[in-house]
Short mmCIF file of C-alpha atoms and ligand atoms in Angstrom, two decimals:
data_model
loop_
_atom_site.label_atom_id
_atom_site.label_comp_id
_atom_site.label_asym_id
_atom_site.label_seq_id
_atom_site.Cartn_x
_atom_site.Cartn_y
_atom_site.Cartn_z
CA MET A 1 -19.55 -11.96 1.35
CA GLY A 2 -17.05 -12.66 -1.43
CA PRO A 3 -17.28 -15.56 -3.87
CA LYS A 4 -17.01 -19.08 -2.42
CA GLN A 5 -13.50 -20.32 -1.93
CA HIS A 6 -12.61 -23.32 -4.00
CA VAL A 7 -11.06 -26.40 -2.39
CA LEU A 8 -9.74 -29.35 -4.39
CA VAL A 9 -9.76 -32.63 -2.44
CA VAL A 10 -7.47 -35.40 -3.71
CA ASP A 11 -7.68 -38.96 -2.37
CA ASP A 12 -7.88 -42.43 -3.85
CA GLU A 13 -10.55 -43.53 -1.37
CA ASN A 14 -14.04 -42.68 -2.49
CA ASN A 15 -15.60 -42.62 0.95
CA ILE A 16 -13.06 -40.02 2.09
CA LEU A 17 -13.79 -37.91 -0.97
CA SER A 18 -17.52 -37.95 -0.39
CA SER A 19 -17.39 -37.27 3.33
CA LEU A 20 -14.93 -34.40 2.91
CA ARG A 21 -16.98 -32.99 0.08
CA ARG A 22 -20.10 -32.94 2.22
CA ALA A 23 -18.34 -31.50 5.29
CA LEU A 24 -16.67 -28.70 3.33
CA GLN A 25 -19.79 -27.81 1.37
CA ILE A 26 -21.67 -27.37 4.64
CA GLU A 27 -18.94 -24.94 5.70
CA GLY A 28 -19.59 -22.89 2.58
CA PHE A 29 -16.75 -23.96 0.31
CA GLN A 30 -16.95 -24.84 -3.35
CA VAL A 31 -15.52 -28.36 -3.57
CA THR A 32 -13.99 -30.32 -6.44
CA VAL A 33 -12.77 -33.90 -5.91
CA ALA A 34 -10.06 -35.86 -7.74
CA ASP A 35 -9.50 -39.58 -7.20
CA GLY A 36 -5.81 -39.61 -8.04
CA GLY A 37 -2.69 -37.61 -8.90
CA GLU A 38 -3.39 -37.35 -12.64
CA ALA A 39 -6.88 -35.95 -12.09
CA ALA A 40 -5.53 -33.58 -9.42
CA LEU A 41 -2.90 -32.07 -11.72
CA GLU A 42 -5.52 -31.61 -14.41
CA ALA A 43 -7.86 -29.78 -12.01
CA VAL A 44 -5.07 -27.49 -10.78
CA GLU A 45 -4.07 -26.77 -14.37
CA LYS A 46 -7.57 -25.41 -15.02
CA GLY A 47 -6.85 -22.81 -12.36
CA ALA A 48 -9.03 -21.04 -9.81
CA VAL A 49 -8.28 -23.54 -7.03
CA ASP A 50 -7.72 -21.67 -3.76
CA LEU A 51 -6.51 -24.69 -1.80
CA VAL A 52 -5.52 -28.31 -2.45
CA LEU A 53 -6.10 -31.01 0.18
CA LEU A 54 -3.78 -33.78 -0.93
CA ASP A 55 -3.48 -37.40 0.21
CA VAL A 56 0.06 -38.78 0.36
CA ALA A 57 -0.40 -42.47 -0.52
CA MET A 58 -2.07 -42.89 -3.90
CA PRO A 59 -1.56 -45.65 -6.46
CA ASP A 60 -1.01 -43.63 -9.67
CA ILE A 61 1.29 -40.75 -8.72
CA ASP A 62 2.03 -40.38 -5.02
CA GLY A 63 1.09 -37.19 -3.19
CA ILE A 64 4.65 -35.97 -2.68
CA GLU A 65 5.26 -36.10 -6.43
CA VAL A 66 1.95 -34.34 -7.12
CA LEU A 67 2.97 -31.66 -4.62
CA ARG A 68 6.32 -31.23 -6.36
CA ARG A 69 4.64 -30.79 -9.74
CA ILE A 70 2.03 -28.34 -8.43
CA LYS A 71 4.69 -26.22 -6.75
CA ALA A 72 6.87 -26.22 -9.86
CA LYS A 73 4.06 -24.58 -11.82
CA ALA A 74 2.39 -22.50 -9.11
CA PRO A 75 4.72 -21.88 -6.16
CA ASP A 76 2.07 -19.80 -4.36
CA GLN A 77 -0.64 -22.47 -4.52
CA PRO A 78 -1.55 -23.43 -0.92
CA VAL A 79 -1.44 -27.21 -0.43
CA VAL A 80 -2.28 -29.15 2.74
CA MET A 81 -1.13 -32.78 2.89
CA MET A 82 -3.11 -35.54 4.65
CA SER A 83 -1.89 -38.98 5.51
CA GLY A 84 -2.97 -42.02 7.45
CA HIS A 85 0.39 -43.56 8.18
CA SER A 86 2.97 -40.93 7.57
CA THR A 87 6.54 -40.97 8.69
CA ILE A 88 8.35 -37.91 9.96
CA GLU A 89 10.53 -38.01 6.84
CA THR A 90 7.50 -37.67 4.57
CA ALA A 91 6.23 -34.73 6.62
CA VAL A 92 9.61 -33.02 6.49
CA GLN A 93 9.87 -33.61 2.76
CA ALA A 94 6.40 -32.17 2.18
CA THR A 95 7.22 -29.08 4.19
CA LYS A 96 10.43 -28.57 2.27
CA LEU A 97 8.52 -28.80 -0.96
CA GLY A 98 6.27 -26.02 0.26
CA ALA A 99 3.23 -27.76 1.74
CA PHE A 100 1.45 -25.41 4.11
CA ASP A 101 0.66 -28.09 6.67
CA PHE A 102 0.53 -31.83 7.21
CA ILE A 103 -2.44 -33.43 8.93
CA GLU A 104 -3.02 -36.94 10.20
CA LYS A 105 -5.96 -39.16 9.32
CA PRO A 106 -8.47 -39.77 10.73
CA LEU A 107 -9.35 -36.15 10.18
CA ALA A 108 -10.81 -34.31 13.16
CA SER A 109 -13.10 -31.72 11.60
CA GLU A 110 -12.21 -28.83 13.94
CA ARG A 111 -8.50 -29.14 13.24
CA LEU A 112 -9.09 -29.67 9.54
CA LEU A 113 -11.20 -26.53 9.19
CA LEU A 114 -8.74 -24.43 11.13
CA THR A 115 -5.88 -25.63 8.95
CA ILE A 116 -7.89 -24.91 5.81
CA ARG A 117 -8.74 -21.37 6.92
CA ASN A 118 -5.13 -20.63 7.84
CA ALA A 119 -3.85 -21.98 4.54
CA LEU A 120 -6.36 -19.91 2.58
CA ASP A 121 -5.36 -16.78 4.51
CA SER A 122 -1.69 -17.40 3.85
CA GLY A 123 -2.33 -17.77 0.11
CA ARG A 124 -4.30 -14.53 -0.04
CA LEU A 125 -1.61 -12.62 1.89
CA ARG A 126 1.12 -13.88 -0.37
CA ARG A 127 -0.79 -12.78 -3.46
CA GLU A 128 -1.44 -9.35 -1.92
CA ASN A 129 2.23 -8.92 -1.13
CA ALA A 130 3.29 -9.83 -4.64
CA GLU A 131 0.85 -7.20 -5.88
CA LEU A 132 2.26 -4.71 -3.41
CA ARG A 133 5.81 -5.27 -4.59
CA ARG A 134 4.71 -4.58 -8.14
CA LEU A 135 3.11 -1.31 -7.02
CA GLN A 136 6.37 -0.37 -5.39
CA LEU A 137 7.60 1.12 -8.65
CA GLY A 138 6.06 4.24 -7.16
CA GLU A 139 9.10 5.73 -5.47
CA MET A 140 8.96 9.12 -3.81
CA VAL A 141 9.56 11.83 -6.37
CA GLY A 142 10.90 15.26 -5.45
CA ARG A 143 14.11 17.03 -4.54
CA SER A 144 12.83 19.69 -2.15
CA GLU A 145 14.48 19.92 1.26
CA ALA A 146 11.28 18.55 2.77
CA ILE A 147 11.31 15.42 0.60
CA LYS A 148 15.04 14.88 1.11
CA GLN A 149 14.62 14.97 4.86
CA ILE A 150 11.69 12.59 4.72
CA GLU A 151 13.71 10.17 2.60
CA GLN A 152 16.52 10.30 5.12
CA THR A 153 14.10 9.60 7.95
CA ILE A 154 12.62 6.67 6.01
CA ALA A 155 16.10 5.26 5.39
CA LYS A 156 16.94 5.46 9.10
CA ALA A 157 13.62 4.29 10.49
CA ALA A 158 12.71 1.56 7.98
CA PRO A 159 15.15 -1.15 9.09
CA THR A 160 14.14 -0.81 12.75
CA SER A 161 10.79 -1.92 14.07
CA GLY A 162 10.20 1.54 15.54
CA ARG A 163 6.68 2.90 15.31
CA VAL A 164 6.13 5.77 12.94
CA LEU A 165 3.39 8.39 12.99
CA ILE A 166 2.83 10.01 9.60
CA THR A 167 0.90 13.27 9.49
CA GLY A 168 -0.05 15.59 6.67
CA PRO A 169 -3.01 16.92 4.68
CA ASN A 170 -4.99 14.82 2.18
CA GLY A 171 -3.12 13.42 -0.77
CA THR A 172 0.39 14.32 0.41
CA GLY A 173 1.75 10.77 0.23
CA LYS A 174 1.17 9.33 3.71
CA GLU A 175 0.33 5.88 2.41
CA LEU A 176 3.26 5.96 0.01
CA VAL A 177 5.58 6.65 2.97
CA ALA A 178 4.02 3.83 5.01
CA ARG A 179 4.51 1.34 2.19
CA SER A 180 8.05 2.45 1.59
CA LEU A 181 8.85 1.98 5.29
CA HIS A 182 7.57 -1.59 5.01
CA VAL A 183 9.30 -2.46 1.76
CA ASN A 184 12.63 -1.19 3.07
CA SER A 185 12.33 -3.04 6.38
CA GLN A 186 13.44 -6.48 7.46
CA ARG A 187 9.75 -7.37 7.45
CA ALA A 188 9.43 -6.74 3.73
CA GLU A 189 8.67 -10.43 3.08
CA GLY A 190 5.98 -10.34 5.75
CA PRO A 191 2.48 -8.96 5.27
CA PHE A 192 1.59 -5.27 4.97
CA ILE A 193 -1.91 -4.92 6.34
CA LYS A 194 -3.81 -1.65 6.03
CA VAL A 195 -6.77 -0.71 8.19
CA ASN A 196 -8.76 2.40 7.41
CA CYS A 197 -9.95 3.31 10.90
CA ALA A 198 -12.40 5.90 9.54
CA ALA A 199 -14.19 3.41 7.31
CA ILE A 200 -15.09 0.83 9.96
CA ALA A 201 -18.23 1.14 12.08
CA HIS A 202 -17.30 1.85 15.69
CA ASP A 203 -18.93 -1.29 17.01
CA LEU A 204 -17.03 -3.50 14.55
CA ILE A 205 -13.54 -2.09 14.90
CA GLU A 206 -12.56 -4.35 17.79
CA SER A 207 -13.47 -7.49 15.91
CA GLU A 208 -11.76 -6.09 12.80
CA LEU A 209 -8.52 -5.43 14.65
CA PHE A 210 -8.41 -8.33 17.09
CA GLY A 211 -10.69 -10.91 15.50
CA HIS A 212 -13.43 -12.85 17.23
CA GLU A 213 -14.35 -16.37 18.19
CA LYS A 214 -17.31 -18.16 16.68
CA GLY A 215 -20.44 -17.07 18.52
CA ALA A 216 -18.76 -14.10 20.25
CA PHE A 217 -21.74 -11.93 19.30
CA THR A 218 -24.84 -12.11 17.12
CA GLY A 219 -23.66 -12.55 13.57
CA ALA A 220 -20.28 -14.04 14.49
CA ALA A 221 -20.89 -17.29 12.65
CA ASN A 222 -17.24 -18.21 12.31
CA ARG A 223 -13.97 -17.50 13.95
CA ARG A 224 -12.32 -14.47 12.43
CA ILE A 225 -8.63 -13.59 12.45
CA GLY A 226 -8.14 -9.89 13.12
CA LYS A 227 -5.80 -7.46 11.37
CA PHE A 228 -3.23 -7.50 14.17
CA GLU A 229 -2.90 -11.27 13.85
CA GLN A 230 -2.85 -11.10 10.05
CA ALA A 231 0.03 -8.62 10.25
CA HIS A 232 2.12 -10.98 12.42
CA GLY A 233 5.73 -10.80 11.25
CA GLY A 234 4.97 -7.73 9.15
CA THR A 235 3.55 -4.23 9.32
CA LEU A 236 0.12 -2.98 10.37
CA PHE A 237 -0.80 0.39 8.84
CA LEU A 238 -3.45 2.14 10.91
CA ASP A 239 -4.69 4.79 8.49
CA GLU A 240 -6.85 7.70 9.72
CA ILE A 241 -6.00 6.83 13.31
CA GLY A 242 -7.49 10.17 14.41
CA ASP A 243 -10.93 8.76 13.66
CA MET A 244 -10.67 5.76 15.99
CA SER A 245 -13.12 5.61 18.90
CA LEU A 246 -11.77 6.04 22.44
CA ALA A 247 -12.83 2.49 23.29
CA ALA A 248 -10.79 1.04 20.43
CA GLN A 249 -7.87 3.32 21.30
CA ALA A 250 -7.73 1.78 24.77
CA LYS A 251 -7.53 -1.71 23.27
CA VAL A 252 -4.87 -0.75 20.76
CA LEU A 253 -2.83 0.85 23.53
CA ARG A 254 -2.86 -2.45 25.41
CA VAL A 255 -1.59 -4.42 22.43
CA LEU A 256 1.16 -1.87 21.87
CA GLN A 257 2.21 -2.05 25.52
CA GLU A 258 2.06 -5.80 25.94
CA GLY A 259 2.41 -7.25 22.47
CA GLU A 260 -0.51 -9.58 23.09
CA LEU A 261 -4.24 -9.65 22.52
CA GLU A 262 -7.41 -11.66 22.92
CA ARG A 263 -9.94 -12.20 20.18
CA VAL A 264 -13.40 -10.86 20.99
CA GLY A 265 -15.17 -13.58 22.97
CA GLY A 266 -11.95 -15.57 23.30
CA ALA A 267 -10.05 -16.62 26.38
CA GLU A 268 -6.74 -17.44 24.72
CA THR A 269 -3.97 -14.82 24.82
CA ILE A 270 -2.26 -14.42 21.46
CA ILE A 271 1.22 -13.00 21.13
CA VAL A 272 1.81 -10.89 18.05
CA ASP A 273 4.96 -9.46 16.50
CA VAL A 274 3.76 -6.46 14.53
CA ARG A 275 5.26 -3.15 13.56
CA VAL A 276 2.66 -0.42 13.75
CA ILE A 277 2.68 2.59 11.44
CA ALA A 278 -0.12 5.11 11.88
CA ALA A 279 -1.26 8.04 9.78
CA THR A 280 -3.72 10.88 10.10
CA ASN A 281 -4.61 14.20 8.49
CA LYS A 282 -5.98 15.45 11.79
CA ASP A 283 -4.12 17.59 14.27
CA LEU A 284 -3.78 15.04 17.06
CA PHE A 285 -2.83 17.71 19.62
CA ALA A 286 -6.15 19.41 18.99
CA GLU A 287 -7.88 16.01 19.24
CA ILE A 288 -6.15 15.36 22.56
CA ALA A 289 -7.18 18.80 23.85
CA ALA A 290 -10.77 18.09 22.81
CA GLY A 291 -10.72 14.76 24.67
CA ARG A 292 -11.09 12.71 21.49
CA PHE A 293 -7.64 11.17 21.40
CA ARG A 294 -5.66 9.48 24.17
CA GLU A 295 -2.45 11.24 24.98
CA ASP A 296 -0.74 8.03 26.14
CA LEU A 297 -1.57 6.35 22.81
CA TYR A 298 -0.23 9.38 20.95
CA TYR A 299 3.16 9.02 22.64
CA ARG A 300 3.22 5.26 22.01
CA LEU A 301 2.59 5.75 18.29
CA ASN A 302 4.75 8.79 17.77
CA VAL A 303 8.21 7.25 18.20
CA VAL A 304 9.39 8.53 14.83
CA PRO A 305 7.27 11.41 13.49
CA ILE A 306 7.10 12.09 9.75
CA ALA A 307 5.20 15.23 8.76
CA LEU A 308 4.39 15.63 5.07
CA PRO A 309 4.08 19.25 3.95
CA ALA A 310 1.29 20.46 1.66
CA LEU A 311 2.27 20.60 -2.00
CA SER A 312 1.95 24.41 -1.91
CA GLU A 313 4.90 24.41 0.50
CA ARG A 314 7.16 22.52 -1.91
CA ARG A 315 6.21 23.88 -5.30
CA GLU A 316 9.72 23.23 -6.57
CA ASP A 317 8.79 19.51 -6.68
CA ILE A 318 5.98 20.17 -9.14
CA PRO A 319 8.00 19.98 -12.40
CA GLU A 320 9.49 16.63 -11.44
CA LEU A 321 6.16 15.29 -10.20
CA VAL A 322 4.49 16.38 -13.43
CA ALA A 323 7.16 14.63 -15.51
CA HIS A 324 6.73 11.50 -13.37
CA PHE A 325 2.93 11.46 -13.69
CA LEU A 326 3.11 12.24 -17.41
CA ARG A 327 5.26 9.16 -17.90
CA GLN A 328 3.16 7.00 -15.58
CA THR A 329 -0.27 7.94 -16.90
CA SER A 330 0.73 7.94 -20.57
CA GLU A 331 2.02 4.42 -20.04
CA SER A 332 -1.14 3.18 -18.34
CA HIS A 333 -3.31 4.70 -21.07
CA GLY A 334 -1.05 3.34 -23.79
CA ARG A 335 -0.24 6.83 -25.14
CA ARG A 336 3.04 8.34 -26.27
CA PRO A 337 4.41 10.45 -23.40
CA LYS A 338 3.53 14.10 -23.93
CA GLN A 339 5.85 17.08 -23.57
CA ILE A 340 4.90 20.06 -21.50
CA GLU A 341 5.82 23.69 -22.19
CA GLN A 342 7.65 25.70 -19.55
CA SER A 343 4.85 28.25 -19.40
CA ALA A 344 2.39 25.44 -18.68
CA LEU A 345 4.60 24.22 -15.85
CA THR A 346 4.82 27.73 -14.44
CA LEU A 347 1.07 27.87 -14.39
CA LEU A 348 0.79 24.51 -12.64
CA MET A 349 3.31 25.70 -10.05
CA GLN A 350 1.07 28.67 -9.26
CA GLN A 351 -2.04 26.69 -8.40
CA PRO A 352 -3.14 26.29 -4.77
CA TRP A 353 -3.47 22.43 -4.90
CA PRO A 354 -5.75 21.89 -1.91
CA GLY A 355 -5.85 18.19 -2.85
CA ASN A 356 -2.06 18.11 -3.00
CA ILE A 357 -0.21 15.41 -4.94
CA ARG A 358 -3.29 13.31 -5.58
CA GLU A 359 -4.99 16.31 -7.19
CA LEU A 360 -1.92 17.12 -9.29
CA ARG A 361 -1.82 13.53 -10.44
CA ASN A 362 -5.48 13.66 -11.48
CA VAL A 363 -4.95 16.88 -13.41
CA VAL A 364 -1.98 15.40 -15.28
CA GLU A 365 -4.00 12.31 -16.08
CA ARG A 366 -6.84 14.45 -17.41
CA LEU A 367 -4.37 16.39 -19.56
CA VAL A 368 -2.95 13.17 -20.99
CA ILE A 369 -6.43 12.00 -21.91
CA LEU A 370 -7.92 15.26 -23.16
CA VAL A 371 -5.11 17.17 -24.88
CA GLU A 372 -4.72 16.00 -28.44
CA SER A 373 -1.47 17.72 -29.41
CA PRO A 374 1.82 16.10 -28.38
CA THR A 375 2.74 19.14 -26.27
CA ILE A 376 0.76 20.49 -23.35
CA ALA A 377 0.62 24.30 -23.45
CA ALA A 378 -0.46 26.92 -20.93
CA GLU A 379 -3.80 27.40 -22.76
CA HIS A 380 -4.69 23.76 -22.15
CA ILE A 381 -4.31 24.30 -18.44
CA VAL A 382 -6.21 27.57 -18.44
CA GLU A 383 -9.02 25.79 -20.20
CA LEU A 384 -8.98 22.59 -18.18
CA LEU A 385 -8.68 24.14 -14.74
CA ASN A 386 -10.59 27.26 -15.63
CA VAL A 387 -7.89 29.44 -14.06
CA PRO A 388 -6.38 32.75 -15.12
CA SER A 389 -3.24 32.45 -17.22
CA ALA A 390 0.16 33.23 -15.74
CA VAL A 391 0.69 36.21 -17.99
CA PRO A 392 -0.03 39.05 -18.15
CA VAL A 393 0.96 39.71 -14.57
CA ARG A 394 -1.63 42.45 -14.18
CA ARG A 395 -4.50 40.05 -14.61
CA ALA A 396 -3.02 37.25 -12.50
CA ALA A 397 -2.12 39.74 -9.77
CA GLY A 398 -5.78 40.41 -9.19
CA GLU A 399 -6.54 36.76 -8.55
CA LEU A 400 -3.49 35.03 -7.04
CA PRO A 401 -1.38 35.58 -3.93
CA LEU A 402 1.47 38.01 -4.58
CA ARG A 403 4.03 35.32 -3.74
CA ASP A 404 2.79 33.14 -6.60
CA VAL A 405 2.65 36.01 -9.09
CA VAL A 406 6.23 36.98 -8.21
CA MET A 407 7.38 33.40 -8.44
CA ALA A 408 5.89 32.99 -11.88
CA ALA A 409 7.43 36.22 -13.13
CA GLU A 410 10.85 35.26 -11.75
CA ARG A 411 10.61 31.86 -13.32
CA GLU A 412 9.75 33.25 -16.73
CA ALA A 413 12.59 35.82 -16.53
CA ILE A 414 15.16 33.20 -15.54
CA LEU A 415 14.02 30.77 -18.22
CA ALA A 416 14.25 33.50 -20.84
CA ALA A 417 17.77 34.48 -19.72
CA LEU A 418 18.94 30.87 -19.74
CA GLU A 419 17.51 30.38 -23.17
CA ARG A 420 19.22 33.49 -24.52
CA HIS A 421 22.58 32.32 -23.13
CA GLU A 422 22.11 28.71 -24.19
CA GLY A 423 21.97 27.38 -20.64
CA GLN A 424 25.13 29.08 -19.41
CA VAL A 425 24.29 29.96 -15.83
CA ALA A 426 27.21 32.42 -15.34
CA LYS A 427 26.11 34.56 -18.29
CA ALA A 428 22.45 34.40 -17.38
CA ALA A 429 23.30 35.45 -13.81
CA ALA A 430 25.34 38.41 -15.06
CA GLN A 431 22.49 39.54 -17.28
CA LEU A 432 19.95 39.20 -14.45
CA GLY A 433 22.26 41.01 -12.03
CA LEU A 434 22.46 38.07 -9.62
CA GLU A 435 25.31 36.22 -7.95
CA ARG A 436 25.74 32.88 -9.66
CA SER A 437 25.11 30.97 -6.41
CA HIS A 438 21.98 33.04 -5.85
CA LEU A 439 20.70 32.15 -9.30
CA TYR A 440 21.33 28.44 -8.63
CA LYS A 441 19.36 28.69 -5.42
CA LYS A 442 16.47 30.42 -7.19
CA MET A 443 16.48 27.85 -9.99
CA LYS A 444 16.16 25.12 -7.43
CA ILE A 445 13.28 26.79 -5.62
CA LEU A 446 11.52 27.45 -8.92
CA GLY A 447 12.03 23.92 -10.16
CA ILE A 448 14.21 24.89 -13.12
CA ASP A 449 16.46 22.16 -14.43
CA ARG A 450 19.86 23.20 -15.84
CA SER A 451 19.26 21.37 -19.07
N1 ATP B 501 6.46 12.12 -3.49
C1 ATP B 501 5.65 11.46 -4.32
N2 ATP B 501 6.11 11.00 -5.49
C2 ATP B 501 5.30 10.35 -6.34
N3 ATP B 501 4.01 10.10 -6.12
C3 ATP B 501 3.47 10.52 -4.97
C4 ATP B 501 4.27 11.21 -4.01
N4 ATP B 501 3.47 11.51 -2.95
C5 ATP B 501 2.25 11.04 -3.26
N5 ATP B 501 2.24 10.44 -4.45
C6 ATP B 501 1.06 9.84 -5.12
O1 ATP B 501 -0.06 10.65 -4.82
C7 ATP B 501 -1.22 9.88 -4.52
C8 ATP B 501 -1.70 10.16 -3.12
O2 ATP B 501 -0.78 9.65 -2.17
P1 ATP B 501 -1.23 8.87 -0.85
O3 ATP B 501 -2.43 8.02 -1.11
O4 ATP B 501 -0.03 8.22 -0.29
O5 ATP B 501 -1.67 10.13 0.04
P2 ATP B 501 -2.32 10.19 1.50
O6 ATP B 501 -1.56 11.23 2.23
O7 ATP B 501 -2.39 8.83 2.08
O8 ATP B 501 -3.76 10.76 1.16
P3 ATP B 501 -5.12 10.71 2.06
O9 ATP B 501 -4.87 11.51 3.29
O10 ATP B 501 -6.12 11.36 1.15
O11 ATP B 501 -5.38 9.28 2.32
C9 ATP B 501 -0.80 8.45 -4.74
O12 ATP B 501 -1.13 8.10 -6.05
C10 ATP B 501 0.70 8.47 -4.56
O13 ATP B 501 1.33 7.43 -5.26
MG1 MG B 502 -4.15 7.72 2.63
#
């Protein structure tokens, strides 16, 4: 259980304050009361209020004015208005000013609690989305054919609500792709909800996805809104879908087919508008063959497939990724961005990278922290990764695949020729005995920038 959620109750009538305080404390909330507008604004100013319950008619400053002032300072602050003799105009005005809901006195406790829970959920989602947008600085880096094609697919698929199945080994950027599909969709303002299907106990996954009613099973003390409902109007990212139990797969299939669900232990049918994006590092065909994954679900999810290749299949992206992570990690550690020598890059391009981009990112971060000189050299990498150096070829040849040894040698030769001819590709090509177009192609594959 997280910390208690903090509700501020504002009303000029003391008996209302005390009865609400008691009722909400019993439900497990932390409660602060304010007997007028002035006191309310002061309490909000102090911060850490998750929700304000605000009376409309108060003698000092009326509730609508208090609402206006709260929203001017903290537009994301959830506020629920309550009133004993409200007119429709007041309700409309409150909604326009950003009140989450408007409830009538006398307060029926069921309705009140439901409204409070919904308002708290909406506040949390909005904060998470703001956070997400900030993280979106992380664009996809890379110019390999593979990355270009993936970017094109994202551009085409994002604006639709089509389901996308993202596959690829660990650390290849599956989550990054899922988030970028959301951010570039018409649902970008809606929630992005991630579920890690591998991390949830099999007997809890249904309640996690679809929610449950109070008392649905032992331990279900309160109603719970599931991830599908939370993602309404937005995107649900089902990560590690290959690890979902067959029972849960059947339920998910039904929601995908019918667009509706029931909470566990609930009778009500709930209609949801959710775009589903799924990801896995498993081979789902093999899972289907082994009877662990439903074929019909596979075809429902796999409307647009996006397959991320291992980093070792797009080594030409490594120089740009390294530059990107050097900038990013230096910034977050408050260091001056370091330079990296070509020979060090060559060495990084030769590594197997079983952990793919995540592993590369960690290595760059370690280099930023551990290397003291402003330039990262090949020796630093040899030392840090405990790998053989790129040269001499004879030694590397004993320990690396021939392809990687050849690539490194070609890269060094081309860099040397370009250096000798001050970056003039035509002259370097002539010296190397290559067609100019051939040299361009090689430079691209080897991640050599013209500058
Ligand atoms: N093309 C890219 N450009 C920049 N950063 C990337 C790229 N691809 C991945 N990353 C970064 O690499 C890290 C791993 O990516 P992500 O978490 O999306 O991988 P994943 O495929 O979901 O991994 P896992 O299967 O282990 O969950 C993240 O920090 C992500 O921002
Ligand atoms: Mg992931």
